[in-house]
Amino acid sequence: MAAISREEVAHLARLSRLAVTDEELDRFAGQLDVILQSVARIGDVAADDIPPTSHSVPLTNVYRDDVVQPSLKQEDVLAGAPDAAEGRFRVPRILDEEE
Amino acid sequence: MSTTVLPTYDDAVARYEPVIGLETHVELGTNTKMFCGCPTEFGAEPNTQTCPVCLGLPGALPVANRAGIEATIRIGLALNCDIAEWCRMARKNYFYPDMPKNFQTSQYDEPLCVDGYVDVDVDGETFRIEIERVHLEEDTGKSLHVGGATGRIHGATESLVDYNRAGIPLVEIVTKPVTGLGARAPEVARAYVTELRDIIRSLDVSDVRMEQGSLRCDVNTSLNKPGEEWGTRTEAKNVNSLRSVERAVRSEIIRQSGILDAGGSILQETRHFQEDTGDTRPGRSKETATDYRYFPEPDLVPIAPDPAWVAELKAALPEKPSVKRARLREEWGISEVDMQSVANAGAVELIEETIAAGASPAGARKWWMGELARRANETGVELAAVGASPAQVAQLQALVDEGKINDKLARQVLEGVVAGEGDPAQVMSARGLEVVSDTGALQAAVDEAIAANPDVAAKIRDGKVAAAGALVGAVMKTTRGQADAKTVRELILARLS
Ligand SMILES: [Zn+2]
């Protein structure tokens, strides 16, 4: 059985604000399925004596002091932006009209 | 659009029981952001307080700010919470340009603080608001929507985004659903946010200014018929003042009641509170928790506060605002009800500072709770933002005490102060509001009044002292109120004895 359905891929694409064609949906669903099934194999070796691991290093409480470090210059920040105006990133309207 | 006939508030709460829940965001006043060293100062040029970490540039790695962790724990302790022995940050994934990383670093099922409570007093009755969780996250960038109605998301064709705010530590405080409030729900909601603000302000971890957005509140409201299950809730966002908290709950109760009365059902949705009309309108449809695909943040190691450190922080908590109010009530010699209105008006610190600046408790309270409270209410701003400072109010009262102005003139002086014309003494001279203390000028006005009212003068000469009031009125009229009524009366009686 597939680990991810075509509908789930379509849903994720919608959440990610990606316009995905029908043909791409089929292709991505297949590709993602291979990835998920491969990752799922880790579950096969996880026994009760192996706790779920979110961090590979056995560290806690790594903090820095509340001291200001230099920020980037505005022109540098915006240099990589597709579009900018008034010192800000310019992006298309995101939400559909709701009223 | 809707043809529903809205019931009155009284009818609504007679038929339905409201359940409310509040999610409050507090922007911490740390020097730097939560996961990078960028400064957090308000009002800087756009995108000048950003770096690879808070811009989400590839390869940038976050490191948590100790001050942000400490402030969150202190807030949790002040709200009577348990502090987690071990917890993790989580990624909340969503694609919206206010977060350049495409996720917000937050906490999910492992909040730093859990299970607390806040007791709030409304008209002498105490309500316990239970706190479900207090967690740490980061603020988002600020979008300016252009092309449609200014600043509004609806109708905008594009957005301009500033990431100076992105990454500033934000503490979210979530209550458990609060039931059994009945008609008091809107007032209790407001009192809770007020108490929360006072508690956090006492910790000195945030300036908790609603009008500046460092304290933000989302209000959940649902209605159910008595004895029935809880109804579907809506979430009102954009609630930007204490007064709006109360208005938002109230208007949602009325709106939902109208729909339920007509046999309709409530849509679970996010709504935007409208400051001008006091009601809510539909907002962006919310993605569900599963859509956010939370997972533990791999780039930040777990937080495991040392119990000794937590105990130390707990021992060092400042006086609780409720305890402080009890103390000040004693010192000021006022009733519990009066103290409550002072607290509800957000005037405790203002009055305290006014007294520290030299005013008497009664004098300080008179102006903040009278003229200034009225003005704040009329213009819909917080008392602290009304335009007069504690030092100015103290100076105003001093001018009254020195006899330079009377209460009536003082109100005009205050009007000038609020309008930004300067300190009370400056406004008094600039507007020429000083009491006529020139005895010669007053004497002339008194003589004039006696000459114009021979009948009244005769009565006073015959010993009917009460009649002097009419002459005092005449003198106050010719001096346009700028005379001290007591002095005038003395002058009249001296002349006619
Ligand atoms: Zn940064």
PDB file of N, CA and C in Angstrom, chain A residues 11-12 14-17 52-57 59-78 83-99, chain B residues 30-34 36-39 46-50 52 55 63-67 69 88 95 97 153-161 163 283-285 287 291 296-298 300-304:
ATOM      1  N   HIS A  11      -2.947  18.055  -0.985  1.00  0.00           N
ATOM      2  CA  HIS A  11      -3.187  18.843   0.224  1.00  0.00           C
ATOM      3  C   HIS A  11      -1.904  19.554   0.662  1.00  0.00           C
ATOM      4  N   LEU A  12      -0.804  18.811   0.670  1.00  0.00           N
ATOM      5  CA  LEU A  12       0.479  19.407   1.062  1.00  0.00           C
ATOM      6  C   LEU A  12       0.884  20.517   0.096  1.00  0.00           C
ATOM      7  N   ARG A  14      -1.110  22.410  -1.520  1.00  0.00           N
ATOM      8  CA  ARG A  14      -1.978  23.555  -1.238  1.00  0.00           C
ATOM      9  C   ARG A  14      -1.441  24.302  -0.007  1.00  0.00           C
ATOM     10  N   LEU A  15      -1.076  23.541   1.044  1.00  0.00           N
ATOM     11  CA  LEU A  15      -0.519  24.166   2.251  1.00  0.00           C
ATOM     12  C   LEU A  15       0.775  24.912   1.945  1.00  0.00           C
ATOM     13  N   SER A  16       1.544  24.387   1.022  1.00  0.00           N
ATOM     14  CA  SER A  16       2.829  24.984   0.670  1.00  0.00           C
ATOM     15  C   SER A  16       2.683  26.071  -0.390  1.00  0.00           C
ATOM     16  N   ARG A  17       1.458  26.351  -0.760  1.00  0.00           N
ATOM     17  CA  ARG A  17       1.178  27.361  -1.791  1.00  0.00           C
ATOM     18  C   ARG A  17       1.927  27.066  -3.079  1.00  0.00           C
ATOM     19  N   PRO A  52      12.475   7.168  21.148  1.00  0.00           N
ATOM     20  CA  PRO A  52      12.448   8.058  19.983  1.00  0.00           C
ATOM     21  C   PRO A  52      13.501   9.150  20.161  1.00  0.00           C
ATOM     22  N   THR A  53      14.241   9.414  19.127  1.00  0.00           N
ATOM     23  CA  THR A  53      15.350  10.362  19.238  1.00  0.00           C
ATOM     24  C   THR A  53      15.099  11.578  18.354  1.00  0.00           C
ATOM     25  N   SER A  54      15.104  12.765  18.956  1.00  0.00           N
ATOM     26  CA  SER A  54      14.932  13.970  18.153  1.00  0.00           C
ATOM     27  C   SER A  54      16.254  14.691  17.962  1.00  0.00           C
ATOM     28  N   HIS A  55      17.204  14.424  18.861  1.00  0.00           N
ATOM     29  CA  HIS A  55      18.491  15.108  18.792  1.00  0.00           C
ATOM     30  C   HIS A  55      19.607  14.078  18.858  1.00  0.00           C
ATOM     31  N   SER A  56      20.565  14.232  17.979  1.00  0.00           N
ATOM     32  CA  SER A  56      21.615  13.224  17.906  1.00  0.00           C
ATOM     33  C   SER A  56      22.722  13.462  18.929  1.00  0.00           C
ATOM     34  N   VAL A  57      22.709  14.665  19.554  1.00  0.00           N
ATOM     35  CA  VAL A  57      23.745  14.939  20.563  1.00  0.00           C
ATOM     36  C   VAL A  57      23.111  14.993  21.950  1.00  0.00           C
ATOM     37  N   LEU A  59      22.855  16.759  24.545  1.00  0.00           N
ATOM     38  CA  LEU A  59      23.055  18.059  25.190  1.00  0.00           C
ATOM     39  C   LEU A  59      21.717  18.658  25.587  1.00  0.00           C
ATOM     40  N   THR A  60      21.724  19.449  26.658  1.00  0.00           N
ATOM     41  CA  THR A  60      20.556  20.271  26.994  1.00  0.00           C
ATOM     42  C   THR A  60      21.076  21.661  27.365  1.00  0.00           C
ATOM     43  N   ASN A  61      20.156  22.618  27.419  1.00  0.00           N
ATOM     44  CA  ASN A  61      20.472  23.966  27.914  1.00  0.00           C
ATOM     45  C   ASN A  61      21.679  24.631  27.252  1.00  0.00           C
ATOM     46  N   VAL A  62      21.647  24.719  25.959  1.00  0.00           N
ATOM     47  CA  VAL A  62      22.690  25.491  25.284  1.00  0.00           C
ATOM     48  C   VAL A  62      22.128  26.877  24.994  1.00  0.00           C
ATOM     49  N   TYR A  63      22.655  27.859  25.695  1.00  0.00           N
ATOM     50  CA  TYR A  63      22.112  29.208  25.576  1.00  0.00           C
ATOM     51  C   TYR A  63      23.207  30.204  25.232  1.00  0.00           C
ATOM     52  N   ARG A  64      22.750  31.384  24.799  1.00  0.00           N
ATOM     53  CA  ARG A  64      23.699  32.483  24.613  1.00  0.00           C
ATOM     54  C   ARG A  64      23.242  33.627  25.509  1.00  0.00           C
ATOM     55  N   ASP A  65      24.144  34.556  25.774  1.00  0.00           N
ATOM     56  CA  ASP A  65      23.785  35.712  26.579  1.00  0.00           C
ATOM     57  C   ASP A  65      23.003  36.709  25.732  1.00  0.00           C
ATOM     58  N   ASP A  66      22.210  37.518  26.413  1.00  0.00           N
ATOM     59  CA  ASP A  66      21.328  38.465  25.731  1.00  0.00           C
ATOM     60  C   ASP A  66      22.108  39.719  25.324  1.00  0.00           C
ATOM     61  N   VAL A  67      23.055  39.534  24.426  1.00  0.00           N
ATOM     62  CA  VAL A  67      23.929  40.639  24.021  1.00  0.00           C
ATOM     63  C   VAL A  67      23.787  40.861  22.510  1.00  0.00           C
ATOM     64  N   VAL A  68      23.570  42.099  22.134  1.00  0.00           N
ATOM     65  CA  VAL A  68      23.316  42.430  20.727  1.00  0.00           C
ATOM     66  C   VAL A  68      24.540  42.154  19.864  1.00  0.00           C
ATOM     67  N   GLN A  69      24.300  41.489  18.731  1.00  0.00           N
ATOM     68  CA  GLN A  69      25.323  41.269  17.707  1.00  0.00           C
ATOM     69  C   GLN A  69      24.919  42.088  16.485  1.00  0.00           C
ATOM     70  N   PRO A  70      25.887  42.462  15.660  1.00  0.00           N
ATOM     71  CA  PRO A  70      25.526  43.278  14.491  1.00  0.00           C
ATOM     72  C   PRO A  70      24.540  42.557  13.569  1.00  0.00           C
ATOM     73  N   SER A  71      23.591  43.304  13.046  1.00  0.00           N
ATOM     74  CA  SER A  71      22.664  42.762  12.053  1.00  0.00           C
ATOM     75  C   SER A  71      23.224  43.046  10.663  1.00  0.00           C
ATOM     76  N   LEU A  72      22.531  42.526   9.650  1.00  0.00           N
ATOM     77  CA  LEU A  72      22.934  42.808   8.272  1.00  0.00           C
ATOM     78  C   LEU A  72      22.452  44.200   7.870  1.00  0.00           C
ATOM     79  N   LYS A  73      23.063  44.754   6.838  1.00  0.00           N
ATOM     80  CA  LYS A  73      22.594  46.030   6.283  1.00  0.00           C
ATOM     81  C   LYS A  73      21.326  45.791   5.474  1.00  0.00           C
ATOM     82  N   GLN A  74      20.449  46.767   5.473  1.00  0.00           N
ATOM     83  CA  GLN A  74      19.180  46.615   4.756  1.00  0.00           C
ATOM     84  C   GLN A  74      19.413  46.253   3.283  1.00  0.00           C
ATOM     85  N   GLU A  75      20.380  46.931   2.644  1.00  0.00           N
ATOM     86  CA  GLU A  75      20.602  46.659   1.213  1.00  0.00           C
ATOM     87  C   GLU A  75      21.077  45.227   0.988  1.00  0.00           C
ATOM     88  N   ASP A  76      21.859  44.706   1.954  1.00  0.00           N
ATOM     89  CA  ASP A  76      22.306  43.322   1.826  1.00  0.00           C
ATOM     90  C   ASP A  76      21.150  42.351   2.037  1.00  0.00           C
ATOM     91  N   VAL A  77      20.295  42.701   2.999  1.00  0.00           N
ATOM     92  CA  VAL A  77      19.147  41.849   3.297  1.00  0.00           C
ATOM     93  C   VAL A  77      18.266  41.727   2.064  1.00  0.00           C
ATOM     94  N   LEU A  78      18.061  42.858   1.381  1.00  0.00           N
ATOM     95  CA  LEU A  78      17.122  42.864   0.260  1.00  0.00           C
ATOM     96  C   LEU A  78      17.771  42.455  -1.061  1.00  0.00           C
ATOM     97  N   ASP A  83      11.913  40.902  -5.190  1.00  0.00           N
ATOM     98  CA  ASP A  83      11.387  42.240  -5.387  1.00  0.00           C
ATOM     99  C   ASP A  83      11.353  42.948  -4.034  1.00  0.00           C
ATOM    100  N   ALA A  84      11.549  44.270  -4.046  1.00  0.00           N
ATOM    101  CA  ALA A  84      11.535  45.016  -2.780  1.00  0.00           C
ATOM    102  C   ALA A  84      10.974  46.401  -3.028  1.00  0.00           C
ATOM    103  N   ALA A  85      10.419  46.991  -1.974  1.00  0.00           N
ATOM    104  CA  ALA A  85       9.937  48.371  -2.040  1.00  0.00           C
ATOM    105  C   ALA A  85       9.920  48.935  -0.633  1.00  0.00           C
ATOM    106  N   GLU A  86      10.260  50.194  -0.489  1.00  0.00           N
ATOM    107  CA  GLU A  86      10.229  50.879   0.806  1.00  0.00           C
ATOM    108  C   GLU A  86      11.014  50.120   1.876  1.00  0.00           C
ATOM    109  N   GLY A  87      12.144  49.543   1.484  1.00  0.00           N
ATOM    110  CA  GLY A  87      12.967  48.836   2.456  1.00  0.00           C
ATOM    111  C   GLY A  87      12.392  47.511   2.881  1.00  0.00           C
ATOM    112  N   ARG A  88      11.370  47.040   2.180  1.00  0.00           N
ATOM    113  CA  ARG A  88      10.701  45.801   2.571  1.00  0.00           C
ATOM    114  C   ARG A  88      10.684  44.804   1.419  1.00  0.00           C
ATOM    115  N   PHE A  89      10.523  43.535   1.765  1.00  0.00           N
ATOM    116  CA  PHE A  89      10.336  42.510   0.754  1.00  0.00           C
ATOM    117  C   PHE A  89       8.961  42.704   0.127  1.00  0.00           C
ATOM    118  N   ARG A  90       8.921  42.667  -1.208  1.00  0.00           N
ATOM    119  CA  ARG A  90       7.617  42.784  -1.849  1.00  0.00           C
ATOM    120  C   ARG A  90       7.172  41.404  -2.313  1.00  0.00           C
ATOM    121  N   VAL A  91       6.022  40.973  -1.840  1.00  0.00           N
ATOM    122  CA  VAL A  91       5.520  39.646  -2.200  1.00  0.00           C
ATOM    123  C   VAL A  91       4.089  39.777  -2.723  1.00  0.00           C
ATOM    124  N   PRO A  92       3.669  38.823  -3.552  1.00  0.00           N
ATOM    125  CA  PRO A  92       2.286  38.886  -4.047  1.00  0.00           C
ATOM    126  C   PRO A  92       1.299  38.694  -2.911  1.00  0.00           C
ATOM    127  N   ARG A  93       0.097  39.156  -3.100  1.00  0.00           N
ATOM    128  CA  ARG A  93      -0.943  38.909  -2.109  1.00  0.00           C
ATOM    129  C   ARG A  93      -1.088  37.405  -1.949  1.00  0.00           C
ATOM    130  N   ILE A  94      -1.212  36.952  -0.714  1.00  0.00           N
ATOM    131  CA  ILE A  94      -1.196  35.509  -0.493  1.00  0.00           C
ATOM    132  C   ILE A  94      -2.586  34.920  -0.395  1.00  0.00           C
ATOM    133  N   LEU A  95      -3.454  35.633   0.281  1.00  0.00           N
ATOM    134  CA  LEU A  95      -4.761  35.044   0.558  1.00  0.00           C
ATOM    135  C   LEU A  95      -5.723  35.306  -0.577  1.00  0.00           C
ATOM    136  N   ASP A  96      -6.610  34.352  -0.779  1.00  0.00           N
ATOM    137  CA  ASP A  96      -7.685  34.586  -1.728  1.00  0.00           C
ATOM    138  C   ASP A  96      -8.671  35.546  -1.094  1.00  0.00           C
ATOM    139  N   GLU A  97      -9.409  36.212  -1.935  1.00  0.00           N
ATOM    140  CA  GLU A  97     -10.447  37.104  -1.417  1.00  0.00           C
ATOM    141  C   GLU A  97     -11.421  36.271  -0.593  1.00  0.00           C
ATOM    142  N   GLU A  98     -11.750  36.777   0.576  1.00  0.00           N
ATOM    143  CA  GLU A  98     -12.642  35.984   1.423  1.00  0.00           C
ATOM    144  C   GLU A  98     -13.982  36.666   1.630  1.00  0.00           C
ATOM    145  N   GLU A  99     -14.087  37.876   1.115  1.00  0.00           N
ATOM    146  CA  GLU A  99     -15.358  38.579   1.321  1.00  0.00           C
ATOM    147  C   GLU A  99     -16.007  38.927  -0.018  1.00  0.00           C
TER     148      GLU A  99
ATOM    149  N   THR B  30      13.452  41.534  25.836  1.00  0.00           N
ATOM    150  CA  THR B  30      14.887  41.202  25.843  1.00  0.00           C
ATOM    151  C   THR B  30      15.642  42.162  24.921  1.00  0.00           C
ATOM    152  N   ASN B  31      16.958  42.250  25.113  1.00  0.00           N
ATOM    153  CA  ASN B  31      17.768  43.104  24.237  1.00  0.00           C
ATOM    154  C   ASN B  31      17.843  42.540  22.829  1.00  0.00           C
ATOM    155  N   THR B  32      17.892  41.198  22.755  1.00  0.00           N
ATOM    156  CA  THR B  32      18.068  40.551  21.453  1.00  0.00           C
ATOM    157  C   THR B  32      16.924  39.583  21.193  1.00  0.00           C
ATOM    158  N   LYS B  33      16.873  39.117  19.955  1.00  0.00           N
ATOM    159  CA  LYS B  33      15.840  38.180  19.557  1.00  0.00           C
ATOM    160  C   LYS B  33      16.035  36.832  20.263  1.00  0.00           C
ATOM    161  N   MET B  34      15.094  35.916  20.050  1.00  0.00           N
ATOM    162  CA  MET B  34      15.124  34.655  20.793  1.00  0.00           C
ATOM    163  C   MET B  34      16.240  33.727  20.335  1.00  0.00           C
ATOM    164  N   CYS B  36      18.775  34.674  17.844  1.00  0.00           N
ATOM    165  CA  CYS B  36      19.925  35.332  17.225  1.00  0.00           C
ATOM    166  C   CYS B  36      20.192  36.631  17.982  1.00  0.00           C
ATOM    167  N   GLY B  37      21.304  37.277  17.665  1.00  0.00           N
ATOM    168  CA  GLY B  37      21.707  38.460  18.421  1.00  0.00           C
ATOM    169  C   GLY B  37      21.165  39.779  17.872  1.00  0.00           C
ATOM    170  N   CYS B  38      20.188  39.732  16.980  1.00  0.00           N
ATOM    171  CA  CYS B  38      19.640  40.979  16.436  1.00  0.00           C
ATOM    172  C   CYS B  38      18.926  41.768  17.524  1.00  0.00           C
ATOM    173  N   PRO B  39      19.039  43.102  17.473  1.00  0.00           N
ATOM    174  CA  PRO B  39      18.343  43.920  18.472  1.00  0.00           C
ATOM    175  C   PRO B  39      16.832  43.901  18.261  1.00  0.00           C
ATOM    176  N   PRO B  46      12.841  49.526   8.433  1.00  0.00           N
ATOM    177  CA  PRO B  46      12.510  48.127   8.112  1.00  0.00           C
ATOM    178  C   PRO B  46      13.735  47.316   7.689  1.00  0.00           C
ATOM    179  N   ASN B  47      13.738  46.057   8.141  1.00  0.00           N
ATOM    180  CA  ASN B  47      14.791  45.102   7.763  1.00  0.00           C
ATOM    181  C   ASN B  47      16.212  45.562   8.069  1.00  0.00           C
ATOM    182  N   THR B  48      16.388  46.298   9.152  1.00  0.00           N
ATOM    183  CA  THR B  48      17.727  46.677   9.594  1.00  0.00           C
ATOM    184  C   THR B  48      18.110  45.900  10.851  1.00  0.00           C
ATOM    185  N   GLN B  49      17.183  45.104  11.394  1.00  0.00           N
ATOM    186  CA  GLN B  49      17.469  44.307  12.580  1.00  0.00           C
ATOM    187  C   GLN B  49      17.258  42.826  12.237  1.00  0.00           C
ATOM    188  N   THR B  50      17.930  42.407  11.181  1.00  0.00           N
ATOM    189  CA  THR B  50      17.790  41.021  10.729  1.00  0.00           C
ATOM    190  C   THR B  50      19.163  40.442  10.395  1.00  0.00           C
ATOM    191  N   PRO B  52      21.137  36.306   9.097  1.00  0.00           N
ATOM    192  CA  PRO B  52      20.845  35.020   8.452  1.00  0.00           C
ATOM    193  C   PRO B  52      19.908  34.119   9.270  1.00  0.00           C
ATOM    194  N   LEU B  55      16.302  35.560   9.181  1.00  0.00           N
ATOM    195  CA  LEU B  55      15.813  35.599   7.799  1.00  0.00           C
ATOM    196  C   LEU B  55      15.657  34.188   7.236  1.00  0.00           C
ATOM    197  N   VAL B  63      20.554  29.833  18.278  1.00  0.00           N
ATOM    198  CA  VAL B  63      20.953  29.509  19.653  1.00  0.00           C
ATOM    199  C   VAL B  63      20.016  30.283  20.568  1.00  0.00           C
ATOM    200  N   ALA B  64      19.432  29.586  21.562  1.00  0.00           N
ATOM    201  CA  ALA B  64      18.420  30.213  22.399  1.00  0.00           C
ATOM    202  C   ALA B  64      19.003  31.272  23.335  1.00  0.00           C
ATOM    203  N   ASN B  65      18.238  32.323  23.510  1.00  0.00           N
ATOM    204  CA  ASN B  65      18.582  33.440  24.393  1.00  0.00           C
ATOM    205  C   ASN B  65      18.213  33.064  25.838  1.00  0.00           C
ATOM    206  N   ARG B  66      19.195  33.030  26.716  1.00  0.00           N
ATOM    207  CA  ARG B  66      18.945  32.629  28.100  1.00  0.00           C
ATOM    208  C   ARG B  66      17.892  33.533  28.754  1.00  0.00           C
ATOM    209  N   ALA B  67      17.941  34.829  28.430  1.00  0.00           N
ATOM    210  CA  ALA B  67      17.012  35.786  29.047  1.00  0.00           C
ATOM    211  C   ALA B  67      15.558  35.472  28.665  1.00  0.00           C
ATOM    212  N   ILE B  69      14.363  32.415  28.004  1.00  0.00           N
ATOM    213  CA  ILE B  69      13.981  31.223  28.778  1.00  0.00           C
ATOM    214  C   ILE B  69      13.641  31.644  30.206  1.00  0.00           C
ATOM    215  N   ARG B  88      11.034  20.575  24.696  1.00  0.00           N
ATOM    216  CA  ARG B  88      11.702  20.925  23.441  1.00  0.00           C
ATOM    217  C   ARG B  88      10.948  22.019  22.703  1.00  0.00           C
ATOM    218  N   PHE B  95       3.260  28.151   5.329  1.00  0.00           N
ATOM    219  CA  PHE B  95       3.817  28.946   4.243  1.00  0.00           C
ATOM    220  C   PHE B  95       3.072  30.259   4.130  1.00  0.00           C
ATOM    221  N   PRO B  97       4.230  34.602   4.154  1.00  0.00           N
ATOM    222  CA  PRO B  97       5.475  35.380   4.110  1.00  0.00           C
ATOM    223  C   PRO B  97       5.853  36.090   5.408  1.00  0.00           C
ATOM    224  N   ILE B 153      -5.879  43.239   5.031  1.00  0.00           N
ATOM    225  CA  ILE B 153      -5.490  42.120   4.206  1.00  0.00           C
ATOM    226  C   ILE B 153      -6.470  41.932   3.050  1.00  0.00           C
ATOM    227  N   HIS B 154      -7.724  42.283   3.300  1.00  0.00           N
ATOM    228  CA  HIS B 154      -8.731  42.078   2.260  1.00  0.00           C
ATOM    229  C   HIS B 154      -8.567  43.094   1.147  1.00  0.00           C
ATOM    230  N   GLY B 155      -8.547  42.626  -0.070  1.00  0.00           N
ATOM    231  CA  GLY B 155      -8.484  43.522  -1.221  1.00  0.00           C
ATOM    232  C   GLY B 155      -7.072  43.939  -1.570  1.00  0.00           C
ATOM    233  N   ALA B 156      -6.069  43.554  -0.754  1.00  0.00           N
ATOM    234  CA  ALA B 156      -4.702  43.948  -1.045  1.00  0.00           C
ATOM    235  C   ALA B 156      -4.197  43.171  -2.263  1.00  0.00           C
ATOM    236  N   THR B 157      -3.346  43.804  -3.054  1.00  0.00           N
ATOM    237  CA  THR B 157      -2.810  43.111  -4.212  1.00  0.00           C
ATOM    238  C   THR B 157      -1.398  42.608  -3.935  1.00  0.00           C
ATOM    239  N   GLU B 158      -0.712  43.225  -2.986  1.00  0.00           N
ATOM    240  CA  GLU B 158       0.609  42.745  -2.620  1.00  0.00           C
ATOM    241  C   GLU B 158       0.923  43.130  -1.162  1.00  0.00           C
ATOM    242  N   SER B 159       1.954  42.484  -0.627  1.00  0.00           N
ATOM    243  CA  SER B 159       2.346  42.774   0.744  1.00  0.00           C
ATOM    244  C   SER B 159       3.808  43.175   0.785  1.00  0.00           C
ATOM    245  N   LEU B 160       4.119  44.139   1.649  1.00  0.00           N
ATOM    246  CA  LEU B 160       5.502  44.548   1.872  1.00  0.00           C
ATOM    247  C   LEU B 160       5.875  44.059   3.259  1.00  0.00           C
ATOM    248  N   VAL B 161       6.961  43.293   3.356  1.00  0.00           N
ATOM    249  CA  VAL B 161       7.260  42.629   4.617  1.00  0.00           C
ATOM    250  C   VAL B 161       8.567  43.116   5.244  1.00  0.00           C
ATOM    251  N   TYR B 163      11.080  42.226   8.458  1.00  0.00           N
ATOM    252  CA  TYR B 163      11.382  41.127   9.384  1.00  0.00           C
ATOM    253  C   TYR B 163      12.065  41.571  10.675  1.00  0.00           C
ATOM    254  N   GLY B 283     -12.195  36.116   9.154  1.00  0.00           N
ATOM    255  CA  GLY B 283     -10.805  36.323   8.778  1.00  0.00           C
ATOM    256  C   GLY B 283     -10.303  35.120   8.011  1.00  0.00           C
ATOM    257  N   ARG B 284      -8.978  34.939   8.038  1.00  0.00           N
ATOM    258  CA  ARG B 284      -8.424  33.841   7.251  1.00  0.00           C
ATOM    259  C   ARG B 284      -8.811  32.501   7.869  1.00  0.00           C
ATOM    260  N   SER B 285      -9.140  31.546   7.025  1.00  0.00           N
ATOM    261  CA  SER B 285      -9.533  30.245   7.539  1.00  0.00           C
ATOM    262  C   SER B 285      -8.284  29.571   8.092  1.00  0.00           C
ATOM    263  N   GLU B 287      -5.603  26.884   9.395  1.00  0.00           N
ATOM    264  CA  GLU B 287      -5.147  25.536   9.156  1.00  0.00           C
ATOM    265  C   GLU B 287      -5.232  24.784  10.490  1.00  0.00           C
ATOM    266  N   ASP B 291      -2.169  20.225  10.002  1.00  0.00           N
ATOM    267  CA  ASP B 291      -1.625  20.902   8.829  1.00  0.00           C
ATOM    268  C   ASP B 291      -0.307  21.609   9.133  1.00  0.00           C
ATOM    269  N   PRO B 296       9.753  18.197  16.606  1.00  0.00           N
ATOM    270  CA  PRO B 296      10.772  18.788  17.480  1.00  0.00           C
ATOM    271  C   PRO B 296      11.837  19.495  16.665  1.00  0.00           C
ATOM    272  N   GLU B 297      12.223  20.683  17.089  1.00  0.00           N
ATOM    273  CA  GLU B 297      13.229  21.480  16.390  1.00  0.00           C
ATOM    274  C   GLU B 297      14.600  20.823  16.563  1.00  0.00           C
ATOM    275  N   PRO B 298      15.164  20.291  15.459  1.00  0.00           N
ATOM    276  CA  PRO B 298      16.436  19.570  15.603  1.00  0.00           C
ATOM    277  C   PRO B 298      17.629  20.490  15.871  1.00  0.00           C
ATOM    278  N   LEU B 300      17.776  23.078  17.923  1.00  0.00           N
ATOM    279  CA  LEU B 300      17.852  23.612  19.287  1.00  0.00           C
ATOM    280  C   LEU B 300      17.781  22.454  20.259  1.00  0.00           C
ATOM    281  N   VAL B 301      18.724  22.390  21.174  1.00  0.00           N
ATOM    282  CA  VAL B 301      18.731  21.253  22.100  1.00  0.00           C
ATOM    283  C   VAL B 301      17.633  21.446  23.157  1.00  0.00           C
ATOM    284  N   PRO B 302      17.216  20.352  23.800  1.00  0.00           N
ATOM    285  CA  PRO B 302      16.131  20.452  24.787  1.00  0.00           C
ATOM    286  C   PRO B 302      16.451  21.415  25.936  1.00  0.00           C
ATOM    287  N   ILE B 303      15.368  21.940  26.511  1.00  0.00           N
ATOM    288  CA  ILE B 303      15.472  22.849  27.655  1.00  0.00           C
ATOM    289  C   ILE B 303      15.200  22.021  28.910  1.00  0.00           C
ATOM    290  N   ALA B 304      16.137  22.023  29.846  1.00  0.00           N
ATOM    291  CA  ALA B 304      15.957  21.267  31.090  1.00  0.00           C
ATOM    292  C   ALA B 304      16.349  22.169  32.259  1.00  0.00           C
TER     293      ALA B 304
END
